[in-house]
XYZ file of C-alpha atoms in Angstrom:
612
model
C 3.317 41.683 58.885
C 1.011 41.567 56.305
C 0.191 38.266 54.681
C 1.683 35.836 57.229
C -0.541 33.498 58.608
C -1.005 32.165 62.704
C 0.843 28.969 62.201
C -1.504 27.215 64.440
C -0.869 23.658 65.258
C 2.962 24.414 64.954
C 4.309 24.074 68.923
C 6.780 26.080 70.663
C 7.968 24.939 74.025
C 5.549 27.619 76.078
C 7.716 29.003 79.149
C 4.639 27.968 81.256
C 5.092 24.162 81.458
C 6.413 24.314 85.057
C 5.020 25.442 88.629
C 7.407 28.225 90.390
C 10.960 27.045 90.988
C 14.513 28.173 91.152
C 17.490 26.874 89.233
C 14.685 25.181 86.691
C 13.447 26.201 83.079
C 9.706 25.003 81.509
C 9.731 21.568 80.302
C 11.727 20.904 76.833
C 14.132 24.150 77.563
C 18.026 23.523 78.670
C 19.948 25.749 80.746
C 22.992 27.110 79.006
C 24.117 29.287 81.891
C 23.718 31.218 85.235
C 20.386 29.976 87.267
C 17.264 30.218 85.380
C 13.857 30.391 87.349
C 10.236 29.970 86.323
C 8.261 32.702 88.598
C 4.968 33.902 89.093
C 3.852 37.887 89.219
C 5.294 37.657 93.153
C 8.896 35.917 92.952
C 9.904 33.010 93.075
C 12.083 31.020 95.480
C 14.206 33.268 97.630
C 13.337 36.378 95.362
C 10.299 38.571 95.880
C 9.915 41.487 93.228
C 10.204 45.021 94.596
C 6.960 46.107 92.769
C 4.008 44.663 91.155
C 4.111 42.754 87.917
C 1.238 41.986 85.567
C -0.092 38.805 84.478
C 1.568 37.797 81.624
C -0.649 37.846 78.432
C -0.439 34.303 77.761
C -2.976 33.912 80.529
C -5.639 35.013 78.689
C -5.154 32.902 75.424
C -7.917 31.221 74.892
C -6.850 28.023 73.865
C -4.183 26.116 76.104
C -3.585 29.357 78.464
C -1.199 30.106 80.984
C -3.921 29.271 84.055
C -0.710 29.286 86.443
C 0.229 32.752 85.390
C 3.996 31.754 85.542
C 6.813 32.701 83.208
C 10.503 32.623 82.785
C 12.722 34.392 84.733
C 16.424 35.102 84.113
C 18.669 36.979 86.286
C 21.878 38.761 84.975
C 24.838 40.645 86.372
C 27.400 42.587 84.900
C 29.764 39.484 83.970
C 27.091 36.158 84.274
C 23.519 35.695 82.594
C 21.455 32.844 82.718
C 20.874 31.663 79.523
C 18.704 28.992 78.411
C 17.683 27.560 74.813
C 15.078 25.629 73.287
C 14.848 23.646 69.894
C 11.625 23.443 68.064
C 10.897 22.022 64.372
C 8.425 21.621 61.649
C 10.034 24.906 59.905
C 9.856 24.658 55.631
C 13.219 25.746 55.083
C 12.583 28.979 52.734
C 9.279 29.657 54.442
C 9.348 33.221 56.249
C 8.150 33.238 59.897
C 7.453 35.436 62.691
C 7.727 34.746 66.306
C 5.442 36.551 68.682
C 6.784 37.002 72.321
C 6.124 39.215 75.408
C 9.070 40.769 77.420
C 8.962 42.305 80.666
C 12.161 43.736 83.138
C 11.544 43.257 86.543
C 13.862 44.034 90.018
C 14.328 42.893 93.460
C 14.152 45.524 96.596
C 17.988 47.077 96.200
C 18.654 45.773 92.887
C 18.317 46.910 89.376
C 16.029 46.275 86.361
C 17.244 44.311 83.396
C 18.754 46.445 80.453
C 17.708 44.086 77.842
C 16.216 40.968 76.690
C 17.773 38.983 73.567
C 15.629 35.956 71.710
C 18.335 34.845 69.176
C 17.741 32.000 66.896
C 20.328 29.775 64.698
C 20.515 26.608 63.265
C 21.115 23.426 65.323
C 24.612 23.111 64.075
C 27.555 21.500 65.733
C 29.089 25.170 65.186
C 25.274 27.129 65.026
C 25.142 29.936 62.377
C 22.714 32.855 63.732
C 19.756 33.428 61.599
C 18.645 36.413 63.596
C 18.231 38.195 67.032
C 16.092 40.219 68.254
C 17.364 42.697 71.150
C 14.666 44.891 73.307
C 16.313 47.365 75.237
C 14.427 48.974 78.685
C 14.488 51.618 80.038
C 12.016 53.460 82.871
C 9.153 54.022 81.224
C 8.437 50.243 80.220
C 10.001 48.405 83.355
C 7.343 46.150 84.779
C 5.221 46.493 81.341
C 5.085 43.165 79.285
C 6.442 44.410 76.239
C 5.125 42.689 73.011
C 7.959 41.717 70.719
C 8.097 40.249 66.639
C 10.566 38.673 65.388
C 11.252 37.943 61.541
C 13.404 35.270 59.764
C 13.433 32.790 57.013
C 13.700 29.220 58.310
C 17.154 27.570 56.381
C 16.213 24.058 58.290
C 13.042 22.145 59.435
C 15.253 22.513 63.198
C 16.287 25.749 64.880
C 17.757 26.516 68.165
C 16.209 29.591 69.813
C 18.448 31.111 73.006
C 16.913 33.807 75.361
C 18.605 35.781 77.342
C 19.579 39.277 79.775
C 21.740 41.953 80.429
C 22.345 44.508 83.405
C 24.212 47.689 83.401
C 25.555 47.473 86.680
C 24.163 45.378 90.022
C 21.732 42.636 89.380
C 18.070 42.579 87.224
C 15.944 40.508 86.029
C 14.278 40.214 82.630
C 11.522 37.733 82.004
C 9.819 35.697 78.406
C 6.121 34.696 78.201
C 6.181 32.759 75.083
C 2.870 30.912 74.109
C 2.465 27.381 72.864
C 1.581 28.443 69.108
C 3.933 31.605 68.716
C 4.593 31.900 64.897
C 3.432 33.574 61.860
C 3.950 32.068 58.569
C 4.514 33.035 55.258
C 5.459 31.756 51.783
C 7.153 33.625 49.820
C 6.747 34.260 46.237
C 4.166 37.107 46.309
C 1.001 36.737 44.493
C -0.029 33.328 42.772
C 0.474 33.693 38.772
C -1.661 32.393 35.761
C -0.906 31.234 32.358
C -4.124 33.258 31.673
C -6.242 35.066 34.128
C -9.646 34.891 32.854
C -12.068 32.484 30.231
C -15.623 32.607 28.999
C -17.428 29.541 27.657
C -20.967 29.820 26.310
C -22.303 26.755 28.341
C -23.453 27.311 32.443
C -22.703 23.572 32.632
C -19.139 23.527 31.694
C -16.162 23.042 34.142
C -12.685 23.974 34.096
C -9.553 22.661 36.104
C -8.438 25.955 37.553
C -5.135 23.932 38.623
C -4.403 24.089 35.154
C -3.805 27.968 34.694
C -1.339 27.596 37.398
C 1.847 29.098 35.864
C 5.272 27.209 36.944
C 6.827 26.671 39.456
C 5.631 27.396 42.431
C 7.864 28.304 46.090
C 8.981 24.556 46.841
C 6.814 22.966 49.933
C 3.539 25.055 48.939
C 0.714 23.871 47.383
C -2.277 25.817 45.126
C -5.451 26.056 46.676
C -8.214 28.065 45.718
C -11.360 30.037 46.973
C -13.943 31.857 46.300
C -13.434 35.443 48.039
C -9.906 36.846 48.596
C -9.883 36.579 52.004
C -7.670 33.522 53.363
C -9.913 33.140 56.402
C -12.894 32.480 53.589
C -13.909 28.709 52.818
C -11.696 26.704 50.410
C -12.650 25.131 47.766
C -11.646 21.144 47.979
C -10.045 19.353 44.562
C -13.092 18.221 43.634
C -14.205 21.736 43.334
C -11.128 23.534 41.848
C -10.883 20.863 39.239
C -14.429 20.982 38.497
C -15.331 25.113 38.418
C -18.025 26.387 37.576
C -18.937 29.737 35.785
C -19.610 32.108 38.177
C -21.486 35.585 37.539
C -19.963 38.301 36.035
C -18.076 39.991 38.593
C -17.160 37.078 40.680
C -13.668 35.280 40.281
C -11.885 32.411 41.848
C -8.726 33.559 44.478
C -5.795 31.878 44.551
C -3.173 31.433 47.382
C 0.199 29.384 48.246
C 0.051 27.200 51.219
C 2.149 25.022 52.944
C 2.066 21.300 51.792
C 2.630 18.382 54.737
C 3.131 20.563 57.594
C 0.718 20.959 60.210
C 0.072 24.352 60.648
C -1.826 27.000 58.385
C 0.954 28.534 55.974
C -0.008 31.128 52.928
C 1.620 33.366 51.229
C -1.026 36.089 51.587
C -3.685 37.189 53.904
C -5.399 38.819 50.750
C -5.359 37.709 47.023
C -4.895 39.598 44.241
C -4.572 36.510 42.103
C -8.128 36.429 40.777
C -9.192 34.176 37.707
C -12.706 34.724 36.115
C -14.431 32.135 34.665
C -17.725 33.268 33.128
C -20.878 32.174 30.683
C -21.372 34.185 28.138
C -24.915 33.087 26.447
C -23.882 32.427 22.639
C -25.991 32.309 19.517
C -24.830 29.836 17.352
C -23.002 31.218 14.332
C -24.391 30.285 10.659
C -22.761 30.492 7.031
C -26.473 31.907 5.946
C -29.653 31.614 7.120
C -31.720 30.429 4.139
C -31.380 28.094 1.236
C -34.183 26.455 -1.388
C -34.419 23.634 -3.002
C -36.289 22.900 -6.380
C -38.074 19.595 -4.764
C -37.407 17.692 -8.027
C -33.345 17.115 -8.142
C -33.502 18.057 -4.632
C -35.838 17.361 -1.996
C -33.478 18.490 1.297
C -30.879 20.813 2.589
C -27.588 19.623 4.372
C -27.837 22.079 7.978
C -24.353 21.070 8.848
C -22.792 22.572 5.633
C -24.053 26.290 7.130
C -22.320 25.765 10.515
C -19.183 28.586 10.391
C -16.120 27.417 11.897
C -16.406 27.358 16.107
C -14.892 24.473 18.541
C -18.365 23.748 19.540
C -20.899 20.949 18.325
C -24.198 22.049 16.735
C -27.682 20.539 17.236
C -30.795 21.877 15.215
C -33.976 22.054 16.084
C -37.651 23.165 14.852
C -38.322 25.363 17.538
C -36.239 28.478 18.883
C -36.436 27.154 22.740
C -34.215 23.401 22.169
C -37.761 21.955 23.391
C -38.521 18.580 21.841
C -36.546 15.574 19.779
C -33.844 17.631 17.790
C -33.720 16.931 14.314
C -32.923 13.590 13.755
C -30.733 14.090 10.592
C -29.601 17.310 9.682
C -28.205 16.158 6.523
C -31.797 16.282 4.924
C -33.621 18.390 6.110
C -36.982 19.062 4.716
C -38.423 22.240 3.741
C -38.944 24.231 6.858
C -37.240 26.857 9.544
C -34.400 25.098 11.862
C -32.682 26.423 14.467
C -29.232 25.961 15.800
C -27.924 25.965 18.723
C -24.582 25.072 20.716
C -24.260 22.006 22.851
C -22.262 20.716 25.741
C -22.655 16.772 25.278
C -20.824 16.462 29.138
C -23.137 18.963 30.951
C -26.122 18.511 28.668
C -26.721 22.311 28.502
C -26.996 24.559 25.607
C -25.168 27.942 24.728
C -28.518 29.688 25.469
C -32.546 29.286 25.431
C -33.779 31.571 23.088
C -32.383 30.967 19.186
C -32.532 34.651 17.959
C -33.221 35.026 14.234
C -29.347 34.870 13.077
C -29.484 31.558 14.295
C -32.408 30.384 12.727
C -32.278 28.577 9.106
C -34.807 28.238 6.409
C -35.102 25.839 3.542
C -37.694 27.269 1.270
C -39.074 25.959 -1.860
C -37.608 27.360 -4.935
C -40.532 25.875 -7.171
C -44.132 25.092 -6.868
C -42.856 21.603 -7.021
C -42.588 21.629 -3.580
C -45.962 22.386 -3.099
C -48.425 20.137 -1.405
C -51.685 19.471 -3.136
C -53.213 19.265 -0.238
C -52.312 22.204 1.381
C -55.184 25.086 0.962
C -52.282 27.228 0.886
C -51.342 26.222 -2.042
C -54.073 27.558 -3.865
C -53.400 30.946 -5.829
C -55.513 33.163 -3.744
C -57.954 35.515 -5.940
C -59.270 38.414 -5.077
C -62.802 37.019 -5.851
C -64.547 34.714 -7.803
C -67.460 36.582 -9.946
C -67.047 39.161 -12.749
C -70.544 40.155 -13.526
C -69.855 42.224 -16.680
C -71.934 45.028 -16.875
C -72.802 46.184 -20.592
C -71.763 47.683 -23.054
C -68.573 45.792 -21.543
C -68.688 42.402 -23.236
C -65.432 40.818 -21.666
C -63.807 40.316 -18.038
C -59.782 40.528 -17.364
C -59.289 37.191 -15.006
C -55.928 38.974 -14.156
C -57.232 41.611 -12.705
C -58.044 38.706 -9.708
C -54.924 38.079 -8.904
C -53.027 39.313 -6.041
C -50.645 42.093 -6.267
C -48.106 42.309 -6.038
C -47.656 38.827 -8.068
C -44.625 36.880 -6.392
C -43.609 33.969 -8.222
C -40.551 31.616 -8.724
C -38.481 31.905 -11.273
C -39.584 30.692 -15.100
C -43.130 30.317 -13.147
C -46.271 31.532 -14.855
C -50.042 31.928 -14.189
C -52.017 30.045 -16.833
C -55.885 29.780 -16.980
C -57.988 26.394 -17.538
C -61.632 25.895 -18.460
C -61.228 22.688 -16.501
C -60.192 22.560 -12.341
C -57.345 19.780 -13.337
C -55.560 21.719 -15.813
C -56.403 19.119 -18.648
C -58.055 20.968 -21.232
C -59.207 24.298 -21.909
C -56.469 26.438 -21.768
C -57.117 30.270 -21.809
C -55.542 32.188 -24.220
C -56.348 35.594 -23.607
C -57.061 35.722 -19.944
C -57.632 39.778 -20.328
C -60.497 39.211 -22.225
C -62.605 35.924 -21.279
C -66.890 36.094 -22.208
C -68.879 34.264 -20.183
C -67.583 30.425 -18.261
C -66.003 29.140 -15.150
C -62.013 29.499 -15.246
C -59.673 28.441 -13.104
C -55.685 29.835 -12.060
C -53.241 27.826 -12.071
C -48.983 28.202 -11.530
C -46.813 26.275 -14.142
C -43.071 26.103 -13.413
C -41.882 25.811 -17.069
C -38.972 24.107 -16.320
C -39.683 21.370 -14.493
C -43.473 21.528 -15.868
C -45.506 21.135 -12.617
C -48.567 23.146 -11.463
C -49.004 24.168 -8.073
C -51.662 21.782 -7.140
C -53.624 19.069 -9.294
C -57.232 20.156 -8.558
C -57.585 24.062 -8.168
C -59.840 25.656 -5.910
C -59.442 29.056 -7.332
C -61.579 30.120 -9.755
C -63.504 32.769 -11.007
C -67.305 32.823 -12.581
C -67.372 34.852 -15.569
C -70.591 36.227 -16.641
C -71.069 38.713 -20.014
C -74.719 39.407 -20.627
C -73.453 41.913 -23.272
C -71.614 41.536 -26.490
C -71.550 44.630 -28.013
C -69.099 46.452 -31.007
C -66.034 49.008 -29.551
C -65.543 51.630 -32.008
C -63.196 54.642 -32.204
C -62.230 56.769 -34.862
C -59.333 58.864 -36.004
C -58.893 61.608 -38.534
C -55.944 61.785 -40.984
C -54.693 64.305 -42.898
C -51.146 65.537 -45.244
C -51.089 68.974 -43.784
C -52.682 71.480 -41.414
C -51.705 75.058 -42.633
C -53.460 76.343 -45.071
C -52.568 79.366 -48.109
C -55.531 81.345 -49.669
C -57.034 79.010 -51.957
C -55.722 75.700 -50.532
C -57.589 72.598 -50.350
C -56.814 69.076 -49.169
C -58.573 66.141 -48.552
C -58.604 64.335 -44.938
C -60.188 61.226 -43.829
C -62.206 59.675 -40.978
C -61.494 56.138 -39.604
C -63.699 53.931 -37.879
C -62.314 51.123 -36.118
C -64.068 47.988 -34.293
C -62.091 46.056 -32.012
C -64.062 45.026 -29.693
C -64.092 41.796 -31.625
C -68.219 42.060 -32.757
C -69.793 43.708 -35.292
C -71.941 46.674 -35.511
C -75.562 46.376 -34.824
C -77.780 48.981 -36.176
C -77.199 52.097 -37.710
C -73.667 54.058 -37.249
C -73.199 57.754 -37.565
C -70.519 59.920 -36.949
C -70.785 64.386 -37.143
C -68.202 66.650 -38.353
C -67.939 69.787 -36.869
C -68.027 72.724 -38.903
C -65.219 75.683 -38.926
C -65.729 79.087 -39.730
C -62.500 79.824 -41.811
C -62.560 76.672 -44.029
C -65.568 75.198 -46.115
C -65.913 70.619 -45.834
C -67.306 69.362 -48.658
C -67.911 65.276 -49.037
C -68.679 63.590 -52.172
C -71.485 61.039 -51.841
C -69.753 58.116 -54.091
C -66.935 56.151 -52.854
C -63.711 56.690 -54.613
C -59.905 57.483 -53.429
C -58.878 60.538 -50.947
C -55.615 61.840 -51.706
C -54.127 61.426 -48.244
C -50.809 59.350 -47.806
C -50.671 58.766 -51.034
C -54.031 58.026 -51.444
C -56.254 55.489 -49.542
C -60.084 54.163 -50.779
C -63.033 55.375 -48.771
C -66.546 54.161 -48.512
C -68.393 57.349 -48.952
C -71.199 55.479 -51.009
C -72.042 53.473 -47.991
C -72.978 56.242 -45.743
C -75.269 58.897 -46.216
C -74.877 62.850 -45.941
C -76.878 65.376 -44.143
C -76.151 69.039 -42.771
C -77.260 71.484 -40.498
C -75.426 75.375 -39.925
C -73.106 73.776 -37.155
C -72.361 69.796 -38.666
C -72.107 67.407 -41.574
C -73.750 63.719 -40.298
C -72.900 60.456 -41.929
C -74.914 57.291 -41.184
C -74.959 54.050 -42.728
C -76.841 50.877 -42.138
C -74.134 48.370 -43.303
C -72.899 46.316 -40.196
C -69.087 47.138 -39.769
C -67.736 43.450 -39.697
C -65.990 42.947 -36.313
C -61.880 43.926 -36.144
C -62.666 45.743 -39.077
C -62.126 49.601 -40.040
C -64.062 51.782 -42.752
C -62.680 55.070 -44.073
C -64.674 58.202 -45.112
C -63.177 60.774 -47.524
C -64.148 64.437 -46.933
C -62.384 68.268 -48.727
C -61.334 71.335 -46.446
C -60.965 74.292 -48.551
C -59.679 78.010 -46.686
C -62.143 80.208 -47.125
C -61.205 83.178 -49.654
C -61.403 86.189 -47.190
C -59.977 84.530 -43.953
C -56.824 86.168 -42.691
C -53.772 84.359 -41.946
C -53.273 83.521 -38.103
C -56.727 81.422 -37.595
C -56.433 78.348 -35.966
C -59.508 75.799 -35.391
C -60.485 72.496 -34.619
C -61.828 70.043 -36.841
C -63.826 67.102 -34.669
C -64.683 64.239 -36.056
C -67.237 61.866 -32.987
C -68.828 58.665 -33.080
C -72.495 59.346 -32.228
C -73.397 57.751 -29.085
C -74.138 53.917 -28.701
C -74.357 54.081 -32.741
C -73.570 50.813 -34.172
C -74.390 49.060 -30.526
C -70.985 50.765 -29.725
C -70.500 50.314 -25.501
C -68.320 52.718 -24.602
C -68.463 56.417 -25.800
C -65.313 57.615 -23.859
C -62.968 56.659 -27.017
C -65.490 58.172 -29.851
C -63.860 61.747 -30.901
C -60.860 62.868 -33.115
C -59.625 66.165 -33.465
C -57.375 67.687 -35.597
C -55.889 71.799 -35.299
C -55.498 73.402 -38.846
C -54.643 77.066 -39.753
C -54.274 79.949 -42.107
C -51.555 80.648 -43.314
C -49.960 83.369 -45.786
């Protein structure tokens, strides 16, 4: 029967208490009719069996066995059986038991075999109420076998009577019990243990849990919980200690639980196998943050409360400065410096944390949101440059200190880069830092709202050195309109420009190319050019010369630096030019003229065309 249990330590009077005798029964066992007899596998007083009998099983038990071979022998007739009966106890009344027992039919020469053999049990009773009976009938092909018998019943009473007995069909035969000492099965019923829940996961190896406590109510009156660790009831239990105290086990491991009988003293369960498994695992858990990153401006505020970032768990929180919990924690996580923290769950009972290894959604950062936060001291603080010599090479007079600085150029909010003449930021201010001549200048940050610099002495710095200062000149050419009728002429005008901030050295010249469909004609005193309007030129200042291919001005006068000079000149279409020419009039900057240093900006050129 599956599920019941050898209820070992629970006696039965054995039927092997006595030697051979007549008119007797084993020790604890009544007679309730006819002549009982204990015999062995020959007879027994004045009765000698007709054919061989076995050994009755009971001799080979290995604890307390039958060494005398003997059993219990009851002879019947048609109209008187000796009966005999036998009260044992220790039953949990609702508990379900099976009683194990070996029956055999056995004759005398000239007589018959027993028909059947009856085991009957009822309550103890002044008027006995039969609980059940269990009836094995022979017939020829199991006379002189020892026939193994069950019998099932649920105890109503911690006392029951059991009666055995015979019956012949016609003459006289013999039928014969070997009971052993520890005969029942035992089971509680109720089926399968049941939980409030049937499984939980905690993110700490060290926690416990009371695994009495997911014991859903009530449970079969006169059992007890117990639990184990494999589902096998033969398999070690765990004690209360244990139970109350579980630990995690690995994933795919559970706890079993079973029903056994409380007080009695004899192995009771309700199953041989449990189905009622409970898992308990660790799960490791990365702490769960609001955010993971915060700044402060290190002048209103010089920490960051960790605690406020904690999102809502059942667990506490301990930060630390390193992603492995090695170390003092941090000692107050309401102010926490600048730096990276990490946060991980604790168990303050088992002194274990929800894992090892803070992954980077755990970790929290309190950067600096100005360069107030910077430390002087810290070389890192420094504005790194990409160098720190601009050897200007001529006819480039000035250096661009931004073009030292790293890119691309991350900085706070309202934050600037400003240049100093002096390493402390005290005087000398630059300007223009595109266009520095020749000194020592050195980067700073400024946060212009809170007004500090990123250090007070700066290390970064950049030599300047221009060993020429020479003019920049370009020119344009201006004119009202480009198409041209038969017999149209306009005036246009060439612009010189310095901005290099320094004036011409030297003579300047410029060349006009010349176009076959239109004649250029210059007058040689200065006077006013009809173009928007009408601007002044210089003409008198420069003089004229021509060869088949250009007109050349030059003058001598210094152009004064940031300065421009205009030059007036005619364009007249030539009489017998077609319409549909188009040309270019150039106006360049001679090379280096003026002590100009850089010739890539020197030319100006305008289409024009004929028109009818």
């Amino acid at each position: 029967m599956a599920g019941i249990q050898l209820a070992y330590g629970q006696v039965f009077p054995e039927t092997f208490t006595s030697a051979v005798c007549s008119n007797c029964v084993p020790l604890g066992y009544s007679i309730v009719s006819g002549e009982p007899a204990v015999s062995n596998i020959v007879g027994y007083q004045g009765v000698q069996w007709a054919s061989a009998i076995p050994f009755p099983p009971s001799k080979d038990e290995v604890i307390f066995p039958n060494t005398n071979s003997v059993f219990l022998s009851l002879k019947s007739t048609g109209t008187q059986s000796a009966k005999v009966k036998v009260i044992s106890g220790g039953f949990v009344p609702g508990f379900e038991y099976t009683i194990s027992y070996y029956v055999l039919t056995s004759r005398e020469q000239f007589s018959s075999y027993g028909s059947s053999a009856t085991l009957q049990i009822a309550t103890t009773d002044q008027l006995p109420a039969i609980i059940a009976t269990g009836v094995t009938n022979f017939n020829s092909n199991n006379a002189n076998q020892w026939l193994l018998q069950e019998l099932t019943f649920k105890a109503p009473a911690a006392e029951l009577q059991f009666t055995l007995y015979g019956a012949t069909i016609g003459g006289t035969g013999h039928v014969n019990f070997d009971i052993y000492s520890r005969p029942f099965k035992c089971k509680i019923p109720g089926g399968q243990v049941k939980f409030i829940r049937d499984s939980d996961i905690t993110p700490f190896p060290c926690e416990t849990e009371n695994l009495y406590e997911n014991i859903k109510l009530p449970i079969p009156a006169g059992a007890q919980v117990i639990w184990k660790a494999n589902p096998e009831v033969t398999s070690a239990t765990l004690t209360t200690q244990q139970a109350s105290n579980a630990s995690p086990l690995p994933s795919g491991q559970h706890y079993y639980a079973f029903y056994k009988g409380e007080n009695i003293p004899y192995e009771c369960y309700n199953t041989e196998f449990s189905n009622a498994e409970y898992s308990f695992t660790s799960v490791e858990t990365q702490a769960q943050l609001i955010s993971n990153s915060a700044t402060i401006n290190c002048v209103d505020k010089n920490s960051f409360d960790l605690t406020s970032q904690k999102a809502q768990s059942p667990y506490e929180v301990r930060w630390f400065n390193n992603d492995a919990h090695t170390g003092s924690m941090v000692s107050n996580p309401t102010q926490a410096p600048l730096g990276t923290y990490y946060a991980f769950y604790y168990n303050s009972d088992g002194n274990c944390y929800s894992t090892n290894k803070a992954l980077l959604t755990s970790a929290f950062t309190v950067s600096p949101a100005t360069i107030c936060c910077n430390n002087p001291n810290n070389p890192a603080s420094q504005i790194p440059l990409s160098g720190s010599t601009a050897d200007v090479a001529c006819p480039m007079q000035t250096a661009d200190l931004t073009s030292f600085l790293p890119q691309p150029l991350n900085l706070p909010p309202n934050t600037v880069i400003e240049w100093f003449t002096t390493a402390d930021h005290s005087t000398g201010k630059v300007d223009d830092p595109t266009a520095v001549t020749t000194g020592t200048y050195y980067a700073f940050s400024h946060d212009l709202t809170y007004g500090c610099y990123n250090t007070i002495l700066s290390s970064s710095f950049v030599n300047v050195n221009t060993p020429c200062a020479a003019a920049e000149l370009t020119t344009t050419l201006d004119i009202d309109g480009l198409n041209f009728k038969e017999g149209t002429e306009r005036d246009f005008v060439v612009n010189i420009f310095e901005t290099a901030g320094f004036g011409t050295n030297g003579n300047t010249s410029f060349r006009i190319s010349k176009v076959g469909a239109f004649d250029i004609t210059f007058p040689t005193n200065s006077g006013t050019s009809n173009v928007f309007g009408g601007v002044n030129n210089s003409n008198g200042n420069w003089a004229f010369s021509e060869d088949p291919n250009f007109i050349t001005a030059s003058s001598n006068m210094a152009l004064p630096a940031n300065s421009q000079t205009t030059i007036g000149f005619k364009i007249k279409r030539k009489p017998d030019k077609p319409a549909g020419i188009i040309q270019n009039v150039t106006a360049v900057i001679v090379t280096s003229s003026g002590g100009d240093k850089n010739g890539y900006n020197n030319a100006a050129v305008t289409a024009v065309s004929t028109t009818k």
